[in-house]
PDB file of C-alpha atoms in Angstrom:
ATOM      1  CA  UNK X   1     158.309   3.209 279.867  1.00 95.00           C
ATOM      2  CA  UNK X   2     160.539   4.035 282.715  1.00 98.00           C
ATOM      3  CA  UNK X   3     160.590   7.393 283.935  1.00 99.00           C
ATOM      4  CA  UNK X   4     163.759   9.019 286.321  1.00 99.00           C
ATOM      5  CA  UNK X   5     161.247  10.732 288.557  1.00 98.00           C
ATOM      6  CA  UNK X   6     159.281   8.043 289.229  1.00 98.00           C
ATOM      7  CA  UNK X   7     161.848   5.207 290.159  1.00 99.00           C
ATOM      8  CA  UNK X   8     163.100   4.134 293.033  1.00 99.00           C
ATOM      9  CA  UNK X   9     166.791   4.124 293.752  1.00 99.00           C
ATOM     10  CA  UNK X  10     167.163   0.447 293.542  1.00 99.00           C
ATOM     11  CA  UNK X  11     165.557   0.606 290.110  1.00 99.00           C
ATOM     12  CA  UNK X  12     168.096   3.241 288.694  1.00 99.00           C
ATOM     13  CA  UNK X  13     170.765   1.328 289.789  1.00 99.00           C
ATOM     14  CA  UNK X  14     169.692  -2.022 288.303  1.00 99.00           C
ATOM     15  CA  UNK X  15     168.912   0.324 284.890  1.00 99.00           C
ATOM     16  CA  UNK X  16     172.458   1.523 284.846  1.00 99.00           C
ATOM     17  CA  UNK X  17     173.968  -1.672 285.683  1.00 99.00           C
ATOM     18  CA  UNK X  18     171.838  -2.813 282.758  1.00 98.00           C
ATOM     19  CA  UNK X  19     173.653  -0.473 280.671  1.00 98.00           C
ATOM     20  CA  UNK X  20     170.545   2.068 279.829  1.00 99.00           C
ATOM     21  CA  UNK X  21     170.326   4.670 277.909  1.00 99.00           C
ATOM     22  CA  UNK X  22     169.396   7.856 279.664  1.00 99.00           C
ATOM     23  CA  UNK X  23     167.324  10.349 277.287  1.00 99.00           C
ATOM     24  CA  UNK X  24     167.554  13.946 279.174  1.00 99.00           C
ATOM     25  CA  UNK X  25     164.862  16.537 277.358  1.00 99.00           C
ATOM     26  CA  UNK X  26     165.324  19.989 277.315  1.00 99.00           C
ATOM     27  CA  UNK X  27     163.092  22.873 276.160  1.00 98.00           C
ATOM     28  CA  UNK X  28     162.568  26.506 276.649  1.00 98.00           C
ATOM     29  CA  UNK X  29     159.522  28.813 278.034  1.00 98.00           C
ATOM     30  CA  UNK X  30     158.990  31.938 275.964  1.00 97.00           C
ATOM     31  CA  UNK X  31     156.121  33.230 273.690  1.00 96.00           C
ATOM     32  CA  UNK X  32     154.964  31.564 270.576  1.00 96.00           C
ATOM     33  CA  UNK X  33     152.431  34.389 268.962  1.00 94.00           C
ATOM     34  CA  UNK X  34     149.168  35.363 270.347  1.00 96.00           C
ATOM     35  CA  UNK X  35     147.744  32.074 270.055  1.00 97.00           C
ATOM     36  CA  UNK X  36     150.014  29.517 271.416  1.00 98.00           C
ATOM     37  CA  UNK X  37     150.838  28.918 275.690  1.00 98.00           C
ATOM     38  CA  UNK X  38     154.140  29.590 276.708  1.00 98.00           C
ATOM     39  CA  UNK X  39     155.052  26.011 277.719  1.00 99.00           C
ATOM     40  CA  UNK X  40     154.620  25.287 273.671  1.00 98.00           C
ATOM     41  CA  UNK X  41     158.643  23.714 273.338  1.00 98.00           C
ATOM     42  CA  UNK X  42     157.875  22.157 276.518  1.00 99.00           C
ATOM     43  CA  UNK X  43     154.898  20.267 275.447  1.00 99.00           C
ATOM     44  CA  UNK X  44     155.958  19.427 271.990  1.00 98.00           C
ATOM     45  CA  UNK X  45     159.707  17.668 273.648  1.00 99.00           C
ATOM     46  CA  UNK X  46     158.031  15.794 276.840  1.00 98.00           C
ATOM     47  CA  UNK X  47     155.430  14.127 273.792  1.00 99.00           C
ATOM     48  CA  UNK X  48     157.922  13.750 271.579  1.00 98.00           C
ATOM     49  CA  UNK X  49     160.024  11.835 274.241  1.00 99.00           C
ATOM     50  CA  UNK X  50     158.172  10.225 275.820  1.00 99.00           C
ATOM     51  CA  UNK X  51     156.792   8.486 272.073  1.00 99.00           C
ATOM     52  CA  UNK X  52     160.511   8.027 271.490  1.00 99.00           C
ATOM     53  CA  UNK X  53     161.567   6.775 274.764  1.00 99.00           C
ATOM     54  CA  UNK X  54     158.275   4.165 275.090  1.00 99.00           C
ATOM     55  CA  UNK X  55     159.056   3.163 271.214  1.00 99.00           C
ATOM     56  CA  UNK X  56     162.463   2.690 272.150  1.00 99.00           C
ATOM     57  CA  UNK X  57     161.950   0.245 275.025  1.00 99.00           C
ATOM     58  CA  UNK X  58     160.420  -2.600 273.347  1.00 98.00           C
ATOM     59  CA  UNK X  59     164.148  -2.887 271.972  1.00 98.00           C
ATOM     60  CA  UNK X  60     167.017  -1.506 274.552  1.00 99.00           C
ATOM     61  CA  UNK X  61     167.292  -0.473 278.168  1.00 99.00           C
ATOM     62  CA  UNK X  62     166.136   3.249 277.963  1.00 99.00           C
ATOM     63  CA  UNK X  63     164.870   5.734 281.049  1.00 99.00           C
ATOM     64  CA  UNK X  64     163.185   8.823 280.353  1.00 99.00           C
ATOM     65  CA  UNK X  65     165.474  11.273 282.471  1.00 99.00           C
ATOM     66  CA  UNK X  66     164.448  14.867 283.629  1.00 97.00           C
ATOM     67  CA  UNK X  67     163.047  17.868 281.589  1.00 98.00           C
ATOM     68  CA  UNK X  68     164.982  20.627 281.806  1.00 99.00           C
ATOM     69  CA  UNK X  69     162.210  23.265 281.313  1.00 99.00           C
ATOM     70  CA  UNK X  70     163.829  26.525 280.398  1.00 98.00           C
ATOM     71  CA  UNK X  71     166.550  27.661 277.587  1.00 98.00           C
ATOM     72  CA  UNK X  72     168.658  30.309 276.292  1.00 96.00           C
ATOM     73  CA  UNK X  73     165.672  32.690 275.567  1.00 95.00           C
ATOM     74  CA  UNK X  74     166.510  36.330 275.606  1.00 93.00           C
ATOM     75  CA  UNK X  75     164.878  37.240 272.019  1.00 88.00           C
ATOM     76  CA  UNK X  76     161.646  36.961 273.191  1.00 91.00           C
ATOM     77  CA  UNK X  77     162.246  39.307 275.806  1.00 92.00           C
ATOM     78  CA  UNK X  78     159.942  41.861 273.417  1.00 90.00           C
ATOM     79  CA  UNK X  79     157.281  39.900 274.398  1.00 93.00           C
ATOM     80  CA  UNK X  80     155.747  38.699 277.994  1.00 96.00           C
ATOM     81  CA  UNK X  81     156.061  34.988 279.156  1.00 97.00           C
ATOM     82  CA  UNK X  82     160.124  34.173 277.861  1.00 97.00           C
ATOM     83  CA  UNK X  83     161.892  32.391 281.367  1.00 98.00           C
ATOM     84  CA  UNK X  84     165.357  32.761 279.812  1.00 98.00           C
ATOM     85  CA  UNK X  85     168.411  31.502 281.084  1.00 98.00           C
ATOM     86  CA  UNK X  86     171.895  32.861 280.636  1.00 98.00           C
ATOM     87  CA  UNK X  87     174.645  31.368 278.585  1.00 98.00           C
ATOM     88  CA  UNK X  88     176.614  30.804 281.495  1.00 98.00           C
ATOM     89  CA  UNK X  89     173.750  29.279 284.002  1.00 99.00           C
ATOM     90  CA  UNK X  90     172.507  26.785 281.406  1.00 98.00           C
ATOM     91  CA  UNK X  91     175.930  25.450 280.389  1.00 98.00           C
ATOM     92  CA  UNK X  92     176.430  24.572 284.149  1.00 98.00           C
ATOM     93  CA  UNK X  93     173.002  22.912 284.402  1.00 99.00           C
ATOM     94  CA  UNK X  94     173.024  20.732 281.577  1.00 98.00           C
ATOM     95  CA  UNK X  95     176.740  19.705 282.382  1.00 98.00           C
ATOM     96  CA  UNK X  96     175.232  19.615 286.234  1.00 98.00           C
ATOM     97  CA  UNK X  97     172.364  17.551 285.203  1.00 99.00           C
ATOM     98  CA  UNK X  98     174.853  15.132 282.764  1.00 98.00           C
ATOM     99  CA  UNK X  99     177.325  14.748 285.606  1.00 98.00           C
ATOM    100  CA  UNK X 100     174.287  13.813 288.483  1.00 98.00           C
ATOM    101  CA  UNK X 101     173.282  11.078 285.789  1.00 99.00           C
ATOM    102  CA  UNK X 102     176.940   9.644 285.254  1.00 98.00           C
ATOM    103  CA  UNK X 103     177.091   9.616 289.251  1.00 98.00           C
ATOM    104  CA  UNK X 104     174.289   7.089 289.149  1.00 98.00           C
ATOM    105  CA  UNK X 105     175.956   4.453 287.506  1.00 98.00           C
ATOM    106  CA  UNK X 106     174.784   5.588 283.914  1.00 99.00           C
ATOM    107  CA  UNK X 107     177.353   5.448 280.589  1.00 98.00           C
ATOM    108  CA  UNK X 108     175.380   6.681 277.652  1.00 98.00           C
ATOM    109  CA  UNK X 109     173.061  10.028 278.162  1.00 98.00           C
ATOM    110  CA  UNK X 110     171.767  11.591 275.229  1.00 98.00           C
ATOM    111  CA  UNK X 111     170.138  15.051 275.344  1.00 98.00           C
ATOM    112  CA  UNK X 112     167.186  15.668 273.243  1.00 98.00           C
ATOM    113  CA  UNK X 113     166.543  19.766 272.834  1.00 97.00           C
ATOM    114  CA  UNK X 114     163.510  21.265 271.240  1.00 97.00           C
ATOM    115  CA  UNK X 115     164.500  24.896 271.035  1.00 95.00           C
ATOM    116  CA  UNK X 116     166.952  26.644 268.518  1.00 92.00           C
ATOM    117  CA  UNK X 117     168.644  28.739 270.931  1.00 93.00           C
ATOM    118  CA  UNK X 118     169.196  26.096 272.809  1.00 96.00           C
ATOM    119  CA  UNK X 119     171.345  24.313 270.148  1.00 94.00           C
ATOM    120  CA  UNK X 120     175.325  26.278 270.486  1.00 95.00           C
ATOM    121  CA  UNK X 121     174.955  25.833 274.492  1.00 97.00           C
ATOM    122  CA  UNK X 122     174.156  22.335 274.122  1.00 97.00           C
ATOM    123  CA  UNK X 123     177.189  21.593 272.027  1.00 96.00           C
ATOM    124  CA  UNK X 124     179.455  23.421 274.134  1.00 96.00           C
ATOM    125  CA  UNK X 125     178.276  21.618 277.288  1.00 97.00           C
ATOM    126  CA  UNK X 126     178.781  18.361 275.338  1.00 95.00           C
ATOM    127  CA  UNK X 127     182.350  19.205 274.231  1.00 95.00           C
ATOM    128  CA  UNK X 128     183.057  20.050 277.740  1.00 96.00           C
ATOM    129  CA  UNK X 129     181.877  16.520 279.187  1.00 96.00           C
ATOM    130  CA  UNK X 130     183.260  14.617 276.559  1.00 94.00           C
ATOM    131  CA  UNK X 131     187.321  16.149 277.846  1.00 94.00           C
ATOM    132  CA  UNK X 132     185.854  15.132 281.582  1.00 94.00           C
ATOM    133  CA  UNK X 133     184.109  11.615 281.018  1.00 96.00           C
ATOM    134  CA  UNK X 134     185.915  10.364 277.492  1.00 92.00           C
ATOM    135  CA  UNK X 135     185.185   6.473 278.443  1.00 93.00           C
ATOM    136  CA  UNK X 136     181.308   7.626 278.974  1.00 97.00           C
ATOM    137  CA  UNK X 137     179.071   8.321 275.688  1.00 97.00           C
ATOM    138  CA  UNK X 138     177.090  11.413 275.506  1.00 97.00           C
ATOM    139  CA  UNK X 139     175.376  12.298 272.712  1.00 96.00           C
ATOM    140  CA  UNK X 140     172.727  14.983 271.926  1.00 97.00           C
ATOM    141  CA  UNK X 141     170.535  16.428 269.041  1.00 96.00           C
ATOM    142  CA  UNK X 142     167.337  18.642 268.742  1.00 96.00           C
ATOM    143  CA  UNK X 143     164.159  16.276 267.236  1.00 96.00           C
ATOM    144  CA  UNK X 144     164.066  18.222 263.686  1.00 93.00           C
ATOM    145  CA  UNK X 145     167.847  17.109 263.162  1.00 92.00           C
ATOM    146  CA  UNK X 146     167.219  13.896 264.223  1.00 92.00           C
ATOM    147  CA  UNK X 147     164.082  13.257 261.898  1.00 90.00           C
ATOM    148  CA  UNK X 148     165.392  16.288 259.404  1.00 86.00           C
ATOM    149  CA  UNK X 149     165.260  13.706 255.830  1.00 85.00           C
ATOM    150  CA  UNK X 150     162.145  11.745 256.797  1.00 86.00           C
ATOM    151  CA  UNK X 151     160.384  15.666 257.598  1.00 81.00           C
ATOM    152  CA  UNK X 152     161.996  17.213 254.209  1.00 79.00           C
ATOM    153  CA  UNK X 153     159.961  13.768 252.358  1.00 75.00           C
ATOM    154  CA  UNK X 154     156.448  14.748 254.436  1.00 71.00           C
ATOM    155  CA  UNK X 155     156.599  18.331 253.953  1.00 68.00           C
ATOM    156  CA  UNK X 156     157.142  18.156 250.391  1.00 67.00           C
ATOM    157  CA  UNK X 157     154.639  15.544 249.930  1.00 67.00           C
ATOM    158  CA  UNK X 158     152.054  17.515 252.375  1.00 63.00           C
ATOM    159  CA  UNK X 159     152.903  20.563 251.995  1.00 63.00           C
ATOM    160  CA  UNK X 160     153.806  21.720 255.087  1.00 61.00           C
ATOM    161  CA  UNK X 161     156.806  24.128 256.280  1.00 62.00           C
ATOM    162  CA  UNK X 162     159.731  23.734 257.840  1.00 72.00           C
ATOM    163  CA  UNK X 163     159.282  23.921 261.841  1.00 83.00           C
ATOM    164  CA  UNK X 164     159.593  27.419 262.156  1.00 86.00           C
ATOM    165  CA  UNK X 165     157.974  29.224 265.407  1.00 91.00           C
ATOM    166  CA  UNK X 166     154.948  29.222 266.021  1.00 92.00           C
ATOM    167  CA  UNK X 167     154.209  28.317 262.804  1.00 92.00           C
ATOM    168  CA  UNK X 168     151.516  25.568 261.084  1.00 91.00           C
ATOM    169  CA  UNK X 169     154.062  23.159 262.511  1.00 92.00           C
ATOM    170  CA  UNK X 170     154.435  23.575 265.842  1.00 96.00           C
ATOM    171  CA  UNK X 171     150.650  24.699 266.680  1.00 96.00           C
ATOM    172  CA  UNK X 172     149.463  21.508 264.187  1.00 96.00           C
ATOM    173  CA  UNK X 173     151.618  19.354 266.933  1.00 97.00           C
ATOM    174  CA  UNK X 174     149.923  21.477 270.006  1.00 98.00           C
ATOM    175  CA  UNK X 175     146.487  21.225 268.222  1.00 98.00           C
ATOM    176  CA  UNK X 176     147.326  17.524 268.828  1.00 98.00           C
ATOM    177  CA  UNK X 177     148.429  17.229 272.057  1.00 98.00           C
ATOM    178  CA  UNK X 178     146.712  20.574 273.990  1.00 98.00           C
ATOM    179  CA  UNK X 179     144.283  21.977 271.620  1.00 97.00           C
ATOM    180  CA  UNK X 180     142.320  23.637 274.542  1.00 98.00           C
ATOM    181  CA  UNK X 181     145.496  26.018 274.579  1.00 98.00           C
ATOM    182  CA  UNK X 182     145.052  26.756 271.691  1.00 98.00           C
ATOM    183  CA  UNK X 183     143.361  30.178 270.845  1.00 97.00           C
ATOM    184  CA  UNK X 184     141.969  29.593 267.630  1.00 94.00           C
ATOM    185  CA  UNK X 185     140.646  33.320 267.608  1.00 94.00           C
ATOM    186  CA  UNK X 186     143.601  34.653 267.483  1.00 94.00           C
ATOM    187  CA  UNK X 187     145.163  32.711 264.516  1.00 91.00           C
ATOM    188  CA  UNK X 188     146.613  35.297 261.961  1.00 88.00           C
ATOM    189  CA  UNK X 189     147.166  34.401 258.748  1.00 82.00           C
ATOM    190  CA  UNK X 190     150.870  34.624 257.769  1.00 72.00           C
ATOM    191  CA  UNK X 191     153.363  34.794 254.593  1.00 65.00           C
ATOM    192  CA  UNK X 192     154.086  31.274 253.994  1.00 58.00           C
ATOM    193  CA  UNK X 193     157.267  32.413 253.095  1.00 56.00           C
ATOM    194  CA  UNK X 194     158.157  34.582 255.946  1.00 54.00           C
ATOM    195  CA  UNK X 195     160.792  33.291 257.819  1.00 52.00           C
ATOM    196  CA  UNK X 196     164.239  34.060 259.921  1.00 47.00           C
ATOM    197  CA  UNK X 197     166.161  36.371 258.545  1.00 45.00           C
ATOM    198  CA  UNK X 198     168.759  34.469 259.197  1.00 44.00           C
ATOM    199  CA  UNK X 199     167.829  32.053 256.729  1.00 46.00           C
ATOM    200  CA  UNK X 200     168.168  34.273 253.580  1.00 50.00           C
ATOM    201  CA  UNK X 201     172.281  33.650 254.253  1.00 44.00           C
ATOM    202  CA  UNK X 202     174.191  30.787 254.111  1.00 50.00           C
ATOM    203  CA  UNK X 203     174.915  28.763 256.842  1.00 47.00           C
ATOM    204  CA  UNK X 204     177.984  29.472 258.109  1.00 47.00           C
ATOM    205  CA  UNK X 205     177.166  33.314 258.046  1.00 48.00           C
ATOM    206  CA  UNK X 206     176.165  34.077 261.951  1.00 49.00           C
ATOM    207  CA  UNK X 207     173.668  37.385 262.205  1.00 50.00           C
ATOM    208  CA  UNK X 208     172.066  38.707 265.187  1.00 53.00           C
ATOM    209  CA  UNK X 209     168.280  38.461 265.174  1.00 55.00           C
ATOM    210  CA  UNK X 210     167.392  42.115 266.244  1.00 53.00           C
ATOM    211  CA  UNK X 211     163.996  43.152 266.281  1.00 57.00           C
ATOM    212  CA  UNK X 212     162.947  39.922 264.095  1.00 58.00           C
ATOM    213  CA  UNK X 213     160.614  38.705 266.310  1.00 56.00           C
ATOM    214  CA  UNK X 214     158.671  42.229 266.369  1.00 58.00           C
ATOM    215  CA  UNK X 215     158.425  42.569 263.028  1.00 53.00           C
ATOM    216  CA  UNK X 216     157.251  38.927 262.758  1.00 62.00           C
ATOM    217  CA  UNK X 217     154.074  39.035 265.759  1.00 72.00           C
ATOM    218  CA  UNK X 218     156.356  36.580 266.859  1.00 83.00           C
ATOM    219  CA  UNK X 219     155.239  33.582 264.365  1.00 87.00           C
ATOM    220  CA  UNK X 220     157.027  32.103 261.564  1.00 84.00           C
ATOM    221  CA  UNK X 221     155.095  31.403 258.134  1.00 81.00           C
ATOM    222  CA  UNK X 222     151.434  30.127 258.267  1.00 86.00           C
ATOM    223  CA  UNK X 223     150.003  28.489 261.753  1.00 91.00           C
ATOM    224  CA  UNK X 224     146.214  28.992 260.048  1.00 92.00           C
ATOM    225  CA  UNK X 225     146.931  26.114 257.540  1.00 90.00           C
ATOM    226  CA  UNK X 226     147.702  23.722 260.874  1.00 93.00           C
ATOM    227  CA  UNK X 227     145.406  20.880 261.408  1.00 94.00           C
ATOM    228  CA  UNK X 228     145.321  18.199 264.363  1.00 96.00           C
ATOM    229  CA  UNK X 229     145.555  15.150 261.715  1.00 94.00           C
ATOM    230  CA  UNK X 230     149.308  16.893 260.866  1.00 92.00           C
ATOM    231  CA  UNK X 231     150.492  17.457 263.798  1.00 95.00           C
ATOM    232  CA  UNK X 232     149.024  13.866 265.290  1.00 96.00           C
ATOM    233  CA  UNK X 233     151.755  12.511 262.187  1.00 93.00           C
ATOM    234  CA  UNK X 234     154.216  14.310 262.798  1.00 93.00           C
ATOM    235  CA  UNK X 235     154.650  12.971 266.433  1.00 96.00           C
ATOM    236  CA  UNK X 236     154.992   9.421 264.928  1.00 96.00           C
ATOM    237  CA  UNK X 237     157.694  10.369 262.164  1.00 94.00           C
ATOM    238  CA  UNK X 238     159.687  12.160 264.510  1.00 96.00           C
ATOM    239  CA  UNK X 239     159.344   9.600 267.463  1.00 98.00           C
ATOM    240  CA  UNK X 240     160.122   6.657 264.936  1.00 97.00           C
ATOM    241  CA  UNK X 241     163.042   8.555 264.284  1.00 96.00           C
ATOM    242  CA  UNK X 242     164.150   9.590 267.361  1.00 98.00           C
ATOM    243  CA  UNK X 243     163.393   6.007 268.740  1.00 98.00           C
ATOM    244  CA  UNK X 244     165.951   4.566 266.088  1.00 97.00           C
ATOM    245  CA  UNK X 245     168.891   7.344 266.877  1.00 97.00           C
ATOM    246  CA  UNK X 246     168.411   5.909 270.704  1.00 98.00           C
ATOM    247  CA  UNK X 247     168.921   2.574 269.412  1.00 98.00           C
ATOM    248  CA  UNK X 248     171.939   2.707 267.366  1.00 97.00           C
ATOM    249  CA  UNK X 249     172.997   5.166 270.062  1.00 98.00           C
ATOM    250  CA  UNK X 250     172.845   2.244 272.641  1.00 98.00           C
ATOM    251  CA  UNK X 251     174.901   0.125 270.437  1.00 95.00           C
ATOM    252  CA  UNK X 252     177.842   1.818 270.075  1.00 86.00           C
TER     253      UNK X 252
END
């Protein structure tokens, strides 16, 4: 796998003149209950892409570009640990960080987010590149999109819930890839059904979050029912999946 950081300049340039891919992760530092780190969305998007990325390579030109660490995060401001950026300063990076890539010689970037509030900024940013580089492709998704029908399949079949915060899914993946960060002490068991608001309205109804996150501990649904062995398969479906996007992405 081929990693931005780690390259020499003579490499990138022979990648972009070889027409790679360039897969630029993003994720967010805030709290995830009393019993996951802060660096949780961090961890779960440098494993997932890197799986992606290295899965990805055995087929088409792909280089693992930079994490951007922190996101929109002002929510969990209740709590201590959220690095949040503002609408206006994360716009500019990612379209910053897009632009630096294009300078390099590359055509086809696609951003790969692993926080919600990440998600409106990231489409904004992309609608403003696409005006400024329309003969460039730049594409961009968070993993649970990408992967959304082959998750909805596991989760019925397993009974697990949807990826939530903090939640059996995201602390089965960290159980997985850091369990000694994991405080298994301070598990609580939640209301499996116990959600965002937000998600008792339909979609296209926008509502502002509030004190959700107090009322909440600041988990979703039930992180005591997470196991290693679920998070450990998760990583594969969503890296298979991810993997193929990157593929059909390069052949456009």
């Amino acid at each position: 796998m081929k990693k931005w950081e780690t390259m020499t300049r003579e490499q990138l340039k022979s990648a972009a003149d070889a027409g790679s891919v360039v897969v630029v992760t993003i994720g967010a530092m805030e709290q995830h209950g009393p019993h996951l780190p802060v660096h949780t969305d961090n961890v779960i998007m440098t494993t997932i892409g890197e799986a992606s990325v290295t899965k990805a390579s055995a087929h088409i030109p792909v280089v693992l570009g930079p994490h951007i660490p922190f996101g929109y995060s002002p929510h969990h401001f209740l709590y201590a640990g959220a690095i949040s950026l503002s609408v206006e300063t994360l716009l500019q990076l990612l379209k910053d960080v897009v632009e630096s890539v294009i300078k390099s010689g590359f055509k086809k970037i696609f951003l790969l987010n692993s926080h919600g509030g990440n998600g409106e900024i990231i489409r904004i940013a992309m609608k403003d590149l696409h005006e400024q580089y329309s003969t460039h492709y730049i594409g961009a998704a968070s993993y649970w999109e990408v992967a959304q029908d082959t998750l909805t399949v596991f989760k019925e079949k397993n009974d697990v819930f949807d990826v939530g915060h903090a939640g059996q899914f995201e602390t089965s993946i960290m159980m997985a890839v850091e369990e000694q960060y994991v405080d298994l002490s301070k598990l609580q068991k939640g209301d499996p059904n116990r959600q965002e608001v937000a998600l008792e309205f339909p979609a296209y109804v926008l509502l502002t979050p509030n004190n959700i996150w107090e009322t909440m501990d600041g988990f979703s649904d039930d992180p005591t029912l997470a196991t290693k062995q679920f998070g450990e398969r998760i990583i594969q479906i969503v890296s298979d999946e991810v993997s193929n996007i990157l593929q059909l992405f390069y052949e456009r």
